[in-house]
XYZ file of C-alpha atoms in Angstrom:
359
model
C 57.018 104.240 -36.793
C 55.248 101.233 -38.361
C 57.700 98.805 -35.663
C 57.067 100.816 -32.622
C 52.761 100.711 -33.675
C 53.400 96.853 -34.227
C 55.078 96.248 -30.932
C 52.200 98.136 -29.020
C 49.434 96.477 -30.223
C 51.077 93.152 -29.307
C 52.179 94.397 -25.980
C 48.346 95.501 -25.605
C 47.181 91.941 -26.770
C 49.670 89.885 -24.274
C 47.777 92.739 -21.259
C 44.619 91.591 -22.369
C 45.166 87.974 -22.096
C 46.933 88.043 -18.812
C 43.300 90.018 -17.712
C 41.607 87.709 -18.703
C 43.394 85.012 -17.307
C 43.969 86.716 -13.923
C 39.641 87.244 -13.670
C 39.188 83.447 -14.712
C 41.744 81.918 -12.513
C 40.446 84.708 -9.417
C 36.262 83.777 -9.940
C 37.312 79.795 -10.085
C 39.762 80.153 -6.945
C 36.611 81.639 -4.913
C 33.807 79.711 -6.576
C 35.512 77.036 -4.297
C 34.925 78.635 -1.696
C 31.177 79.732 -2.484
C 28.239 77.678 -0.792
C 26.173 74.564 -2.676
C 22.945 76.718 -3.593
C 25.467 79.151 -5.778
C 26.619 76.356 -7.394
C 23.416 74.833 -9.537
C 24.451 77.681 -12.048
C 27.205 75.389 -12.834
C 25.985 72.359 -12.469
C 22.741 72.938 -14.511
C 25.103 73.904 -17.624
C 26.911 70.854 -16.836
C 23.746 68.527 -17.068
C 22.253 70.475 -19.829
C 25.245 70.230 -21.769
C 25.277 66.599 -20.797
C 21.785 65.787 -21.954
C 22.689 64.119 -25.498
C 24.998 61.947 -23.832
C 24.379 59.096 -20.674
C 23.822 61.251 -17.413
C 25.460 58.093 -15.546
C 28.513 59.480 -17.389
C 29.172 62.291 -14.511
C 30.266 60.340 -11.195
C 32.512 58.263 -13.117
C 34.738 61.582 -14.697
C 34.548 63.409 -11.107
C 35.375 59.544 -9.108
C 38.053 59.641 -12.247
C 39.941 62.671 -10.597
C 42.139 61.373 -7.216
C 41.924 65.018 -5.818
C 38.445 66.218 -6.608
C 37.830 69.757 -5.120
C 34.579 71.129 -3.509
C 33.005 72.087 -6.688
C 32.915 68.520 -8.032
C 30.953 67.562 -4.686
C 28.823 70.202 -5.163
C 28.261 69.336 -8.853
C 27.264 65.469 -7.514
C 25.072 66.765 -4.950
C 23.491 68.715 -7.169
C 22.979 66.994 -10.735
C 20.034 65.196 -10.823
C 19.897 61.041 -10.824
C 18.069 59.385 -13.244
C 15.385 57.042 -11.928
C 14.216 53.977 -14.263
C 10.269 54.990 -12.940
C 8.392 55.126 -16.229
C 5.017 54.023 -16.465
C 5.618 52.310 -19.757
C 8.636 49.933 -18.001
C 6.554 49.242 -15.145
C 3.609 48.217 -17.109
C 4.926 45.131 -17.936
C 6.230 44.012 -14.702
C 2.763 44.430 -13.221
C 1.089 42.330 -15.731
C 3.177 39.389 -15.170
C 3.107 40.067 -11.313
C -0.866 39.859 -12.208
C -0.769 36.631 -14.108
C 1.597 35.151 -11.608
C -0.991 35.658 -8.995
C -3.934 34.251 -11.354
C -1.810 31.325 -12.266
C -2.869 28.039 -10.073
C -0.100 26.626 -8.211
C 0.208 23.018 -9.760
C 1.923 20.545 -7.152
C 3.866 17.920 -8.570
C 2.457 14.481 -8.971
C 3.151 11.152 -7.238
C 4.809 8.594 -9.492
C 2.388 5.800 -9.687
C 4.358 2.061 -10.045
C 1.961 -0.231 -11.600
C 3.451 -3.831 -11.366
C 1.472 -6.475 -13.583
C 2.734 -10.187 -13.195
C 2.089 -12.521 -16.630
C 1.124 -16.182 -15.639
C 3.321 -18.105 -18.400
C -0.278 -20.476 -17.829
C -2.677 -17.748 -19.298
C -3.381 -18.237 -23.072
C -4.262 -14.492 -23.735
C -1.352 -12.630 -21.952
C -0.739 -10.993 -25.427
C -4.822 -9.627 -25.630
C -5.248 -8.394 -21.731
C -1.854 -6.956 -22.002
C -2.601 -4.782 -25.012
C -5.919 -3.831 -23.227
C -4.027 -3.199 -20.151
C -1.480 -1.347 -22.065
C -3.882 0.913 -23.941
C -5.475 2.041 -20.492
C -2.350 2.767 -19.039
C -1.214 5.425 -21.762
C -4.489 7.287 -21.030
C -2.972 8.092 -17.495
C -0.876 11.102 -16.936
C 2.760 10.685 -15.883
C 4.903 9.795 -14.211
C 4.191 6.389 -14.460
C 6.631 3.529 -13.813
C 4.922 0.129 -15.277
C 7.063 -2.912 -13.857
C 5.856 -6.167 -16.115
C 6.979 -9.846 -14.561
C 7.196 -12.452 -17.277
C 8.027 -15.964 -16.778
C 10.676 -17.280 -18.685
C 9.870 -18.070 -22.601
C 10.909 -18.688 -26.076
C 8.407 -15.765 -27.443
C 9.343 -12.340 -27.684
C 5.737 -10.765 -27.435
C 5.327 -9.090 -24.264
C 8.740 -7.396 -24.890
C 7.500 -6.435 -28.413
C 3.853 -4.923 -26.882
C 5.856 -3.206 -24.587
C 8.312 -1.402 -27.003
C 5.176 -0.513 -28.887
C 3.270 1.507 -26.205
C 5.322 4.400 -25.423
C 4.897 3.952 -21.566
C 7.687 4.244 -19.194
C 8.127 0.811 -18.685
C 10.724 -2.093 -16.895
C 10.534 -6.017 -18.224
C 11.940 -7.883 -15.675
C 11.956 -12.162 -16.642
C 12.628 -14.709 -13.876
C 14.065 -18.044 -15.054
C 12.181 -20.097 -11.888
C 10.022 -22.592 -12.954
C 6.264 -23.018 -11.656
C 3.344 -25.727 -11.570
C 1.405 -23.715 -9.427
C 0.092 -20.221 -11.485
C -0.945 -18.459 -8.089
C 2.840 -19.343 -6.286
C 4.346 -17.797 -10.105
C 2.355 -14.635 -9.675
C 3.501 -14.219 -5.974
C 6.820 -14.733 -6.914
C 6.694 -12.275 -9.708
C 5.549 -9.988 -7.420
C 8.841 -10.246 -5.097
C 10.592 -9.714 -7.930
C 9.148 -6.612 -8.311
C 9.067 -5.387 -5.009
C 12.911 -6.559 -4.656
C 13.553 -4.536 -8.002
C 11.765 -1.484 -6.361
C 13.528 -1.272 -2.747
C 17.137 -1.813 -4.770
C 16.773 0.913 -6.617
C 14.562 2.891 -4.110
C 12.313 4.227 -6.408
C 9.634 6.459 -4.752
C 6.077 6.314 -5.449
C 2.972 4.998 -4.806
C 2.653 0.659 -5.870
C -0.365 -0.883 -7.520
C -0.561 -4.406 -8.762
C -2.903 -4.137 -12.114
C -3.706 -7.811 -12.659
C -4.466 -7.978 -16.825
C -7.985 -8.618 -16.032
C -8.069 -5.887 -14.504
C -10.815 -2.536 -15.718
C -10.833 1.196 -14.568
C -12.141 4.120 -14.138
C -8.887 6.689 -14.931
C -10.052 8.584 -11.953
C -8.906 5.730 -10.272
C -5.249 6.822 -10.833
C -5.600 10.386 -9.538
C -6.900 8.998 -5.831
C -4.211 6.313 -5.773
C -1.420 9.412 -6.176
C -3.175 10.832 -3.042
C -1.976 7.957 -0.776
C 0.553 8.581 1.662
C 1.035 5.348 3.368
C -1.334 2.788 2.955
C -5.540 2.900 0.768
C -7.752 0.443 0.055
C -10.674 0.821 -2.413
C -13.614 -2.077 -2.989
C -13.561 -4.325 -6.318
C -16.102 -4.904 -8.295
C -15.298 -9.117 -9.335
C -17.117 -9.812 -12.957
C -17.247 -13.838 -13.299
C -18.396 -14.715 -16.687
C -21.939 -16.857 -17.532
C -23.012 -14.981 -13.899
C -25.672 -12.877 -13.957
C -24.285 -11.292 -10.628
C -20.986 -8.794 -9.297
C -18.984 -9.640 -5.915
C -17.844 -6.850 -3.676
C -14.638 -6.786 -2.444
C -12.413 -4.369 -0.025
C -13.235 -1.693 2.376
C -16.257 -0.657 3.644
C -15.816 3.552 4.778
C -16.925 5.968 6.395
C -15.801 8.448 4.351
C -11.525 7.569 4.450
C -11.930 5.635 7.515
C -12.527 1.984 7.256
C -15.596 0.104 9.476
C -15.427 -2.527 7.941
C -15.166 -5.408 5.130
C -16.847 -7.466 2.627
C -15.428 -10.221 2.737
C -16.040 -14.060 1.629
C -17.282 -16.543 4.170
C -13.973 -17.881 5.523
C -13.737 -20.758 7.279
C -11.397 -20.376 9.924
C -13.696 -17.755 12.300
C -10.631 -16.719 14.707
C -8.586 -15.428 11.712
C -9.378 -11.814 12.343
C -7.913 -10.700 9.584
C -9.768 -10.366 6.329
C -8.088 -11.992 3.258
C -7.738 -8.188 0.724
C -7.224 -8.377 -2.788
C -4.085 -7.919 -4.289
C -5.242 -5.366 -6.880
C -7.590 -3.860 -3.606
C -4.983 -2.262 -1.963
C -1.615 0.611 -2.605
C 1.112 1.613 -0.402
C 4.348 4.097 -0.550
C 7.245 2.398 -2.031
C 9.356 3.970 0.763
C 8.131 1.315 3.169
C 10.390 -1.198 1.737
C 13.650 0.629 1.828
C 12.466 3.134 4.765
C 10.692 1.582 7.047
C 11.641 3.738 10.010
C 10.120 6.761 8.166
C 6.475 5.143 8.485
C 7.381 3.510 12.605
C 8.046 0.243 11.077
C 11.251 -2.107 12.376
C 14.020 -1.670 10.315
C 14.462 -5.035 10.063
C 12.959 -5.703 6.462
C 15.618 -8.251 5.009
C 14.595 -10.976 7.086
C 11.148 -10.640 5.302
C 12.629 -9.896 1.974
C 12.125 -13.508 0.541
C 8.384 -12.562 0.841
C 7.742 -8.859 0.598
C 3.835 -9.235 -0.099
C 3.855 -10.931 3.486
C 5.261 -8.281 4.976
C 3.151 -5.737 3.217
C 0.060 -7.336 4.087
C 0.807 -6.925 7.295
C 2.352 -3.805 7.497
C -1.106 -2.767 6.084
C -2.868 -4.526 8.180
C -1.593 -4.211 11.670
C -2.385 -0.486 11.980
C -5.987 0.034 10.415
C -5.627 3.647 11.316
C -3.123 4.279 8.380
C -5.037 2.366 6.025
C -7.150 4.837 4.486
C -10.118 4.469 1.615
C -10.029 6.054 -1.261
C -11.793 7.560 -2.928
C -11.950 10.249 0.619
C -15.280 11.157 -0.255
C -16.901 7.818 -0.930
C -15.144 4.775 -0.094
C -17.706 2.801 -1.858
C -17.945 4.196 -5.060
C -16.567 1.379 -7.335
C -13.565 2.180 -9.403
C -11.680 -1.088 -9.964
C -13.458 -3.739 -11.702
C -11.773 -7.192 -12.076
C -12.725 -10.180 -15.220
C -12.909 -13.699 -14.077
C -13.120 -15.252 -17.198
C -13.108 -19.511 -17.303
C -9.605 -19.794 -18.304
C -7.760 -23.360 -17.740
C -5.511 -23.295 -14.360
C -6.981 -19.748 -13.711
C -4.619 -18.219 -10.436
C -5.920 -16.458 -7.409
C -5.365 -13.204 -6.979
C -5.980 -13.228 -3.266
C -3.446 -12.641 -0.568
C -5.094 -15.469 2.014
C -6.294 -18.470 0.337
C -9.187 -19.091 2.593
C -12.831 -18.491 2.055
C -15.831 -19.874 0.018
C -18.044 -18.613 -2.426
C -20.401 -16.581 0.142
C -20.012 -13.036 0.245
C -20.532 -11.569 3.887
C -19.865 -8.491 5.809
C -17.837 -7.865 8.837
C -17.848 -4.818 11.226
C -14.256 -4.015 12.813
């Protein structure tokens, strides 16, 4: 009897099981069938029971599955997406969009090429050149200074110039001069041959070593985009009185000149200052940029020439700086009594009368 009781009850058991097998396998088979809405039951136990672990975790099991059935669609339409819209995350963002926005947009500056020549003639190169030097660091960069030396036995220009920290190229001819203003034009070449070889792009000044300014001065010359001019304030020593030189404006636009009494009156042109005037680099190696010929070798020999003229055939492009007022003096230039003392001028003419001119 005990067998035949132990047999039913597993007989019972193995009815059971096939029951309950038969009702799960019949309500999944139509739950296929049934439409979306009927579905969130499922598909809200599947997110709650998903909540400890990444939601993001869902696509990738059903796109896991080659043959996915209707259900698994209905579960992906269904479960809810995650969106990364918290206040707290967002916060952030906004505040650097905000300082972004208060932030002034800086625009690069020009690089300003200041080229100083050294007469080998002028006892206190060493003194000027430290002065000169000492100026110079005050201005922000980029700054190119391009020093011309004569040959010599001393090492003290290249020793200054190790010493300031300035960006700085030593370039030393090996010609030999009697005349200190021919030297300092010849220096100058030199310079303006070492800037169109290696096409360096900026804005050229020639700071003579007796040379004094106002570091405002630098800002304005960065402004130039082909040719400025600016007056010079000319200091002579044991003379109770200052000499004008350059432009005279109307705000940018030059009128006119002061100028010394020359005395040729058909030369039109007005004899400016070397240190009076700047001009873009790019002029010498891109001529055809600014209208000019492209034929700038055969005046390579003598590239102040061709500057000077350059700046002075078209008076339109030759603006004053600074824009607001021309005549506000920023430049002021030291003529001190020293032996063989060059001129700095780019004509040789005039006298010791200072005049104006109208244009």
């Amino acid at each position: 009897m005990g067998s035949l009781e132990r047999s039913k009850r597993k007989v019972q058991l193995w009815k059971k099981a096939i029951v309950h097998f038969g009702l799960c396998f019949v309500m999944g088979f139509f739950t296929g069938f049934a439409p979306g809405g009927k579905a969130s039951i499922f598909s809200s136990r599947v997110v709650a029971s998903n909540k400890s672990h990444s939601v993001q975790m869902l696509p990738q099991q059903v796109a896991s599955v080659p043959h996915a059935s209707n259900v698994n669609r209905s579960m992906i339409a269904e479960s809810p997406v995650p969106t990364p819209s918290s206040s707290k995350e967002s916060e952030p963002a906004k505040f650097l969009e905000k300082e972004a926005e208060a932030e002034p947009k800086l625009l690069p500056r020009r690089l300003a090429i200041i080229v100083t020549p050294i007469s080998t003639e002028d006892p206190y190169q060493g003194v000027f050149l430290r002065r000169l030097a000492n100026t110079i660091k005050l201005v922000p960069p980029p700054l190119l200074w391009i020093v011309v030396e004569g040959q010599s036995d001393s090492d003290e220009v290249s020793e200054i110039l190790r010493k300031t920290g300035i960006m700085y190229r030593h370039l030393v001819i090996k010609e030999n001069f009697t005349d200190p203003e021919a030297e300092l034009d010849h220096q100058r070449n030199v310079a303006l041959r070492h800037i169109e070889q290696h096409r360096l792009s900026g804005i050229v000044h020639f700071a003579g070593l007796s040379n004094v300014y106002d570091l405002g001065f630098f800002d304005e010359l960065r402004q130039i985009e082909v040719f400025g001019t600016w007056p010079v304030a000319l200091l002579s020593a044991n003379k109770n009185k200052v000499t004008i030189e350059g432009p005279v404006c109307d705000s940018s636009q030059v009128i006119g000149w002061h100028l010394k009494k020359m005395n040729n009156e058909t030369d039109k042109r007005p004899p400016i200052h070397i240190s009076s005037f700047g001009f873009n680099s790019s002029i010498l190696w891109d001529p055809e940029r600014w209208g000019r010929p492209s034929s700038v070798q055969q005046t390579s020999q003598n590239s102040i020439k061709f500057v000077k003229q350059a700046a002075l055939e078209d008076e339109t492009e030759l603006k004053g700086i600074p824009p607001e007022d021309c005549s506000k003096i920023m430049l002021w230039r030291l003529n001190l009594p020293v032996s063989k003392s060059p001129s700095y001028h780019l004509s040789t003419t005039g006298s010791t009368d200072a005049s104006r001119r109208k244009i």
